[in-house]
mmCIF file with all atom_site columns, C-alpha atoms in Angstrom:
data_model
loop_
_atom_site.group_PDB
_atom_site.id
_atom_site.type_symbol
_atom_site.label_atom_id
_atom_site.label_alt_id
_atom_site.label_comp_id
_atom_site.label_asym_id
_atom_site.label_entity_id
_atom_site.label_seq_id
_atom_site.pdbx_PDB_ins_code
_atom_site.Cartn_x
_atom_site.Cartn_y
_atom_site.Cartn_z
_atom_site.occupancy
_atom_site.B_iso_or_equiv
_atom_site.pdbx_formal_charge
_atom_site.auth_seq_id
_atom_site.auth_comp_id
_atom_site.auth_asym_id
_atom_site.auth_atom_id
_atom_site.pdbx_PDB_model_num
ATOM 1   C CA . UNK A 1 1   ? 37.872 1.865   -25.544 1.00 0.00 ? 1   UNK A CA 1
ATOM 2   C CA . UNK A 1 2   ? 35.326 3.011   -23.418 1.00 0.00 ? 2   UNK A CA 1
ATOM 3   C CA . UNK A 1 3   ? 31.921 0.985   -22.527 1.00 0.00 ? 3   UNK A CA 1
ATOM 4   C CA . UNK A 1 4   ? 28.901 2.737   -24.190 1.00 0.00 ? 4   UNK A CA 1
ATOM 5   C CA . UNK A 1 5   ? 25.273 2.218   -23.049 1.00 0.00 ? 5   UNK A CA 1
ATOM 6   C CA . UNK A 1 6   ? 21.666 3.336   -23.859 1.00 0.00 ? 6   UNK A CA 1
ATOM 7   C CA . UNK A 1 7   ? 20.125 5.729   -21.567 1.00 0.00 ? 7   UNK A CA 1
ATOM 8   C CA . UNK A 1 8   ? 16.718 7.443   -20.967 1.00 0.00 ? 8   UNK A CA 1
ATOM 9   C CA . UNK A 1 9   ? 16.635 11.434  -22.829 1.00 0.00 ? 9   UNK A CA 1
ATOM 10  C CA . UNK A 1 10  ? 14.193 13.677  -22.018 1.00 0.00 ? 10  UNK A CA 1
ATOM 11  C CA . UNK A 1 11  ? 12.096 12.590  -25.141 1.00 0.00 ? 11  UNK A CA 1
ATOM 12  C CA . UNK A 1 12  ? 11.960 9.405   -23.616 1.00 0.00 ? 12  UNK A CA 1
ATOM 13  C CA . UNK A 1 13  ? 10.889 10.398  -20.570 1.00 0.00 ? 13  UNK A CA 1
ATOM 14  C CA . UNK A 1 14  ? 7.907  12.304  -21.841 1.00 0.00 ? 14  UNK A CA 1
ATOM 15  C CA . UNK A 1 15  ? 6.609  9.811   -24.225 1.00 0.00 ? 15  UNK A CA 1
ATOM 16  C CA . UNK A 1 16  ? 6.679  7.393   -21.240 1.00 0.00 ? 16  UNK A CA 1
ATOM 17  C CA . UNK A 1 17  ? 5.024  9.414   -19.529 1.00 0.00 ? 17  UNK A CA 1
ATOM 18  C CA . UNK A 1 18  ? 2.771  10.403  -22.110 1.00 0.00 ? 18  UNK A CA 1
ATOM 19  C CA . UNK A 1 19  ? 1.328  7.201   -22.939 1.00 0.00 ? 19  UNK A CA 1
ATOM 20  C CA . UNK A 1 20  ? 1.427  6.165   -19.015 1.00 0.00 ? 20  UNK A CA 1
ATOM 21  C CA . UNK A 1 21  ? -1.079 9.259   -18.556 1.00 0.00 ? 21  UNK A CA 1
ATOM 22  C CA . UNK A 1 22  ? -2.896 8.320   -21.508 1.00 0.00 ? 22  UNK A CA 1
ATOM 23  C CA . UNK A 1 23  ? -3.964 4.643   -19.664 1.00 0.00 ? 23  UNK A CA 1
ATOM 24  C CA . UNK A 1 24  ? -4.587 5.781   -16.846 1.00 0.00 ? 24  UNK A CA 1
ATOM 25  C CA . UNK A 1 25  ? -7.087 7.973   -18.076 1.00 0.00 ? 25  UNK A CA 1
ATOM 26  C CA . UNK A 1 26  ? -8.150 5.078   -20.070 1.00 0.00 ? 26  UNK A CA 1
ATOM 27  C CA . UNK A 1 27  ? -9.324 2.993   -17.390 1.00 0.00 ? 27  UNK A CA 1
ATOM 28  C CA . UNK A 1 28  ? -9.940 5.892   -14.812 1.00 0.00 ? 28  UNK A CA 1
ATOM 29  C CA . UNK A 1 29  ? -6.669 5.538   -12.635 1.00 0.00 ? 29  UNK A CA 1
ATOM 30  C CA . UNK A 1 30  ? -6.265 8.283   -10.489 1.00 0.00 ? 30  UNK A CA 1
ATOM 31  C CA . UNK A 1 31  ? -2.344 7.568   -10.036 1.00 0.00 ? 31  UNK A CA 1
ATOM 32  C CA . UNK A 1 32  ? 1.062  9.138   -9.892  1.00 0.00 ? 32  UNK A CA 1
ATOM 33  C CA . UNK A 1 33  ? 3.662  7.914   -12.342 1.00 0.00 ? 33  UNK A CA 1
ATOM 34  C CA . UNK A 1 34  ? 7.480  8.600   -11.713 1.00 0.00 ? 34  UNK A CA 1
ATOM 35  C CA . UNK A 1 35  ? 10.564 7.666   -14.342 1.00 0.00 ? 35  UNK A CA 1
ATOM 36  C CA . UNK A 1 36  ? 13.807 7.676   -13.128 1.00 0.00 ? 36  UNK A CA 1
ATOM 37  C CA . UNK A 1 37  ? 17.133 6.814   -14.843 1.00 0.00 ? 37  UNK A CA 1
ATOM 38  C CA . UNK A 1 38  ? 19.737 3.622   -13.421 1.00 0.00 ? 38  UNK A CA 1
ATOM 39  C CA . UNK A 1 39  ? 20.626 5.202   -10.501 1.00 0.00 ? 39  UNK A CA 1
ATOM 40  C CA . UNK A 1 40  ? 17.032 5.890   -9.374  1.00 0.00 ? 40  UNK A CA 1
ATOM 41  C CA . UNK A 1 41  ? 17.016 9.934   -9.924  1.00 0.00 ? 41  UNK A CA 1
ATOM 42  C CA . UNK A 1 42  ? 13.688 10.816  -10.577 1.00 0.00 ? 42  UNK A CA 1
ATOM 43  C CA . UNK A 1 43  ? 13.593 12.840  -14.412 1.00 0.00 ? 43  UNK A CA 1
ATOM 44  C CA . UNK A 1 44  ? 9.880  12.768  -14.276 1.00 0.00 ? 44  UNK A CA 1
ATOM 45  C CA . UNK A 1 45  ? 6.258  12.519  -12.493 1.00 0.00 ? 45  UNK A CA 1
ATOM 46  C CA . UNK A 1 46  ? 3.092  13.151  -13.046 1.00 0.00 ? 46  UNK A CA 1
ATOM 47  C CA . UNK A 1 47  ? 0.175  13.116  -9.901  1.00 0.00 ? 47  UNK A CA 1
ATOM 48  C CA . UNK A 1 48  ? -2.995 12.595  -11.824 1.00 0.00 ? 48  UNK A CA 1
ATOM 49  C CA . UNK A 1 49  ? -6.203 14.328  -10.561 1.00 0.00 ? 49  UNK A CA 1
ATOM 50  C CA . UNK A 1 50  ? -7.674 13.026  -7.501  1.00 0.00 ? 50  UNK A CA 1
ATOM 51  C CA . UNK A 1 51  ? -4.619 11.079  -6.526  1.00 0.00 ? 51  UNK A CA 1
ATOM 52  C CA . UNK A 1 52  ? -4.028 10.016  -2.940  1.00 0.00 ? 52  UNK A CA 1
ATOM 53  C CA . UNK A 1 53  ? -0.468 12.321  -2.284  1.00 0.00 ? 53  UNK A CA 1
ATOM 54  C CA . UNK A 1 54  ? 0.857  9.483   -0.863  1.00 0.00 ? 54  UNK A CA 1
ATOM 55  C CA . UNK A 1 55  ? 1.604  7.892   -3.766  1.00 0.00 ? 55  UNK A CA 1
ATOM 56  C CA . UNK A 1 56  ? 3.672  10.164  -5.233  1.00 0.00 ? 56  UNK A CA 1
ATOM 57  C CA . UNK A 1 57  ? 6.044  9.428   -2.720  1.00 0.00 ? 57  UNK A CA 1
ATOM 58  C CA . UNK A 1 58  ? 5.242  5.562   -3.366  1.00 0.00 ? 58  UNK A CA 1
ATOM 59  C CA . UNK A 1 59  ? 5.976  5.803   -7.057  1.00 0.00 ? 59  UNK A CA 1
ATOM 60  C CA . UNK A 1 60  ? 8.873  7.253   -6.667  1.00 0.00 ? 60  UNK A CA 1
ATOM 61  C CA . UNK A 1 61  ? 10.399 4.421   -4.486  1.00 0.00 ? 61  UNK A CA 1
ATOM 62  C CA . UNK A 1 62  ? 9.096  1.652   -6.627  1.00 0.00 ? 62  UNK A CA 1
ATOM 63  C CA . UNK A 1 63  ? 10.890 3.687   -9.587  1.00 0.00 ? 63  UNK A CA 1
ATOM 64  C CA . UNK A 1 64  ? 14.007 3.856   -7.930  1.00 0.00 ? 64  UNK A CA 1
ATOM 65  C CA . UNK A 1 65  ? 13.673 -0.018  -6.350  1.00 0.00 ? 65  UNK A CA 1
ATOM 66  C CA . UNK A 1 66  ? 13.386 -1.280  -9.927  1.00 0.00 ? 66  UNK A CA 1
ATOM 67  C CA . UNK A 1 67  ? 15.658 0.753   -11.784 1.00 0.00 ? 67  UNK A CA 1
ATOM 68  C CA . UNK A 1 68  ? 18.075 -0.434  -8.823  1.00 0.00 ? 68  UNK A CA 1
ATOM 69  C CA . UNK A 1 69  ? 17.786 -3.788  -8.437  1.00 0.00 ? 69  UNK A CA 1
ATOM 70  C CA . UNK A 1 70  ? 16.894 -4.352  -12.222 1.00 0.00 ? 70  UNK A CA 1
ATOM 71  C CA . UNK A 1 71  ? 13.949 -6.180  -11.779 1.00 0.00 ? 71  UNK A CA 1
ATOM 72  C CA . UNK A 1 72  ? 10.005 -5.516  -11.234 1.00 0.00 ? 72  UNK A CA 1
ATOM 73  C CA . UNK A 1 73  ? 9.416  -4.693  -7.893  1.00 0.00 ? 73  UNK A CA 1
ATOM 74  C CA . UNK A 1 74  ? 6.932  -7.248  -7.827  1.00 0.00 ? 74  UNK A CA 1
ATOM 75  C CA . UNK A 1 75  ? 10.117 -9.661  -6.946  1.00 0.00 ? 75  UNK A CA 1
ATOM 76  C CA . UNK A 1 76  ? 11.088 -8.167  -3.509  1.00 0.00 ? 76  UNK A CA 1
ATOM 77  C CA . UNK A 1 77  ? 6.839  -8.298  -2.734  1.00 0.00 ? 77  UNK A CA 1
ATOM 78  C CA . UNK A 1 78  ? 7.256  -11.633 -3.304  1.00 0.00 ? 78  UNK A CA 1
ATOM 79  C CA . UNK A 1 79  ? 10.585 -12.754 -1.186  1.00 0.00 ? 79  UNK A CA 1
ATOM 80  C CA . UNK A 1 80  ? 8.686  -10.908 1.700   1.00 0.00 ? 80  UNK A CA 1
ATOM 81  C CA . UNK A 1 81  ? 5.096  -12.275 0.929   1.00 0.00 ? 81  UNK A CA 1
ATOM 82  C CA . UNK A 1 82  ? 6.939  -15.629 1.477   1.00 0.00 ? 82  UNK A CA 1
ATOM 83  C CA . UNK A 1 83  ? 8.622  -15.638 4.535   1.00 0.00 ? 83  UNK A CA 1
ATOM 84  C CA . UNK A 1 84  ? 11.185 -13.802 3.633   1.00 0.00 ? 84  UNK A CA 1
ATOM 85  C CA . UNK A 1 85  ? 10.740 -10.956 6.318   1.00 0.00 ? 85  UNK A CA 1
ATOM 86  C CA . UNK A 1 86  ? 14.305 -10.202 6.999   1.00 0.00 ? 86  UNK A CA 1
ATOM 87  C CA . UNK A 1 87  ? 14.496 -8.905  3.271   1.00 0.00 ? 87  UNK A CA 1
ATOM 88  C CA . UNK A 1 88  ? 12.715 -5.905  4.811   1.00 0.00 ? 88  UNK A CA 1
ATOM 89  C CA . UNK A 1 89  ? 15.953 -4.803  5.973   1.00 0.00 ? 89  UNK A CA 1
ATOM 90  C CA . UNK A 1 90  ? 17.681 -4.463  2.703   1.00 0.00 ? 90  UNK A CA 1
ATOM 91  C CA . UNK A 1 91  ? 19.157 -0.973  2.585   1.00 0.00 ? 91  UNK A CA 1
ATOM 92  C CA . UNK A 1 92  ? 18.504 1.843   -0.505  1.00 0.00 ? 92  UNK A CA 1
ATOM 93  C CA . UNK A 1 93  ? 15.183 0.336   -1.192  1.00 0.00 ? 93  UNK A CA 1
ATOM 94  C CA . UNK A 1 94  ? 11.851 0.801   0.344   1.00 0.00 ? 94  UNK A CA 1
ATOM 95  C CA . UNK A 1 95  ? 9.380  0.572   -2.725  1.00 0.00 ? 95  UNK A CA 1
ATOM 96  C CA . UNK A 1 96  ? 9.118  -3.287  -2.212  1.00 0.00 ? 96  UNK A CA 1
ATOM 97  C CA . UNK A 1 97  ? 5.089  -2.913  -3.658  1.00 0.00 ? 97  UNK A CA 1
ATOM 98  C CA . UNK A 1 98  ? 4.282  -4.486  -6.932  1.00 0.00 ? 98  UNK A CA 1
ATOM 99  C CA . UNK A 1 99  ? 4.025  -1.230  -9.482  1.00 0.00 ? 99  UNK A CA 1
ATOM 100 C CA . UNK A 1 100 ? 8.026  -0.550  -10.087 1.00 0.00 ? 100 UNK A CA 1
ATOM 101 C CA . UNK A 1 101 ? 9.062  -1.574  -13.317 1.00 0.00 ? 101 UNK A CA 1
ATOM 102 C CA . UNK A 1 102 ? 12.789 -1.821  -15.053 1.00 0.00 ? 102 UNK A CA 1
ATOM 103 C CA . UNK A 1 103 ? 13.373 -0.564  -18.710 1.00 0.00 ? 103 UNK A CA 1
ATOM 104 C CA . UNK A 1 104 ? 15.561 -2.642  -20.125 1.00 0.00 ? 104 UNK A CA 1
ATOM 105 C CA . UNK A 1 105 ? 17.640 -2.201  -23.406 1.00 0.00 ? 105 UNK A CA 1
ATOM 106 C CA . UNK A 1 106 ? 20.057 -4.192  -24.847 1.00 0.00 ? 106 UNK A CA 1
ATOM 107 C CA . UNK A 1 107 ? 20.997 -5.590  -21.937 1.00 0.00 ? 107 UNK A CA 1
ATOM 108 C CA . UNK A 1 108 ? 21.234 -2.713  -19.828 1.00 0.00 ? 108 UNK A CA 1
ATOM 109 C CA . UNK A 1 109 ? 18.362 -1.505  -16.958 1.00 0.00 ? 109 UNK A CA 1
ATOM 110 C CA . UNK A 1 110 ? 18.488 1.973   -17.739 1.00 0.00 ? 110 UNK A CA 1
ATOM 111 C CA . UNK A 1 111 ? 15.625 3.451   -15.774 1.00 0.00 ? 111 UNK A CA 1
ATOM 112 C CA . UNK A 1 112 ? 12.093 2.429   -14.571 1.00 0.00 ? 112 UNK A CA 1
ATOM 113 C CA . UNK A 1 113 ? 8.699  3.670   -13.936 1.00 0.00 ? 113 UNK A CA 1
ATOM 114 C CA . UNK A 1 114 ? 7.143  3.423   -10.653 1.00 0.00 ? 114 UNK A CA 1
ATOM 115 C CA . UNK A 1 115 ? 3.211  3.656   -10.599 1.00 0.00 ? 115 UNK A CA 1
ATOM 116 C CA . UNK A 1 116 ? 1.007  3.982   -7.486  1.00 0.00 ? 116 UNK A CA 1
ATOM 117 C CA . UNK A 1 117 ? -2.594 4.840   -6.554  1.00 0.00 ? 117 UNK A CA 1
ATOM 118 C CA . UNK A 1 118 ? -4.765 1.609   -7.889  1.00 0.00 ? 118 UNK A CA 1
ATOM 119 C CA . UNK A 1 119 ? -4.534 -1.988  -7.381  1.00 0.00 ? 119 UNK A CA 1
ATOM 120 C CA . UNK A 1 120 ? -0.810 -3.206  -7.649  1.00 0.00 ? 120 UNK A CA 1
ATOM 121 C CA . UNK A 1 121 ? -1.328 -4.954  -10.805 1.00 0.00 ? 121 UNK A CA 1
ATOM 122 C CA . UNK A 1 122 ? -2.812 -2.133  -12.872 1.00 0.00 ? 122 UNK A CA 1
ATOM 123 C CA . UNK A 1 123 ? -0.004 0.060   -11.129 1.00 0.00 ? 123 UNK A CA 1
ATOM 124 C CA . UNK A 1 124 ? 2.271  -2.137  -12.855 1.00 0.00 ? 124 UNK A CA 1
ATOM 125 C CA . UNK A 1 125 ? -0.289 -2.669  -15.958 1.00 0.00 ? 125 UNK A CA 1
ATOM 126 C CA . UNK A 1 126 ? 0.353  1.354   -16.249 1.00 0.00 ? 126 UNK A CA 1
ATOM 127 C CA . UNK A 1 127 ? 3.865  1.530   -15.743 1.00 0.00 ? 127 UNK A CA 1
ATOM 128 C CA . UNK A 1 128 ? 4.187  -1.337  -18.882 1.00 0.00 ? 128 UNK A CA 1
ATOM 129 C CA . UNK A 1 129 ? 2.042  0.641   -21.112 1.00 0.00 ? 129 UNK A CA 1
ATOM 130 C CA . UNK A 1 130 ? 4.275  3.881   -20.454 1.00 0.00 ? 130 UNK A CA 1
ATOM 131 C CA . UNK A 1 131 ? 7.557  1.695   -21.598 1.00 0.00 ? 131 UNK A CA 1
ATOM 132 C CA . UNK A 1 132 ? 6.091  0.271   -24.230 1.00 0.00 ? 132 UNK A CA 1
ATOM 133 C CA . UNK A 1 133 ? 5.769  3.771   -25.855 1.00 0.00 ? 133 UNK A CA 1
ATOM 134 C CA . UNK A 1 134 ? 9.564  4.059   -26.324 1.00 0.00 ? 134 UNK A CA 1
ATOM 135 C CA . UNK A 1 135 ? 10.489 0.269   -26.713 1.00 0.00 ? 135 UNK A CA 1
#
């Protein structure tokens, strides 16, 4: 018998998305949120007025470095903040920033969202609130 595993559906995508937007404009975040599935494909973004367009390309990486690596990007930020400089070499992955975040169900990392364009904590503040809509 095949394996079987939950994965992210378009539905889930928008009501992360949804609810990501919605906090941002909560608080006044001018940010860009990305969700992508395991394999770090983007399936959605949003660049929210008045956002830098740098950081859709930011959110994007920190999307696909936490749905990758299965863990908050605010790990790798870490390794490097403490010495750790060769980690900076580490191929596939440049969004090593604080705002990536893995969805994780039953077991299985099957996407993340990536948020950038405010301070890295309420990037990754955002991102939460997005994944909490569908969790």
């Amino acid at each position: 018998m095949l394996a079987t595993k939950p994965y992210l559906t378009q539905a889930d995508v928008q009501k992360i998305l949804d609810a990501a937007d919605k906090h941002a404009a909560k608080n006044n975040f001018a940010v860009t949120i990305a969700v992508c599935d395991d394999g770090g494909h983007m399936l959605g973004l949003i660049r929210r007025d008045g956002c830098a367009p740098l950081s859709s390309y930011i959110a994007q990486e920190k999307a696909r470095t936490a749905a990758m690596g299965k863990r908050e990007t605010r790990v790798y930020e870490e390794i490097i903040n403490n010495g750790r400089t060769s980690f900076l070499s580490a191929p596939h992955i440049s969004g090593m920033l604080e705002g990536g975040v893995n969805i994780e169900v039953n077991g299985f990392t099957i996407g993340a969202v990536g948020v950038s364009g405010v301070k890295s904590a309420e990037d990754a503040e955002t991102a939460k609130a997005g994944i909490a809509a569908i969790l």
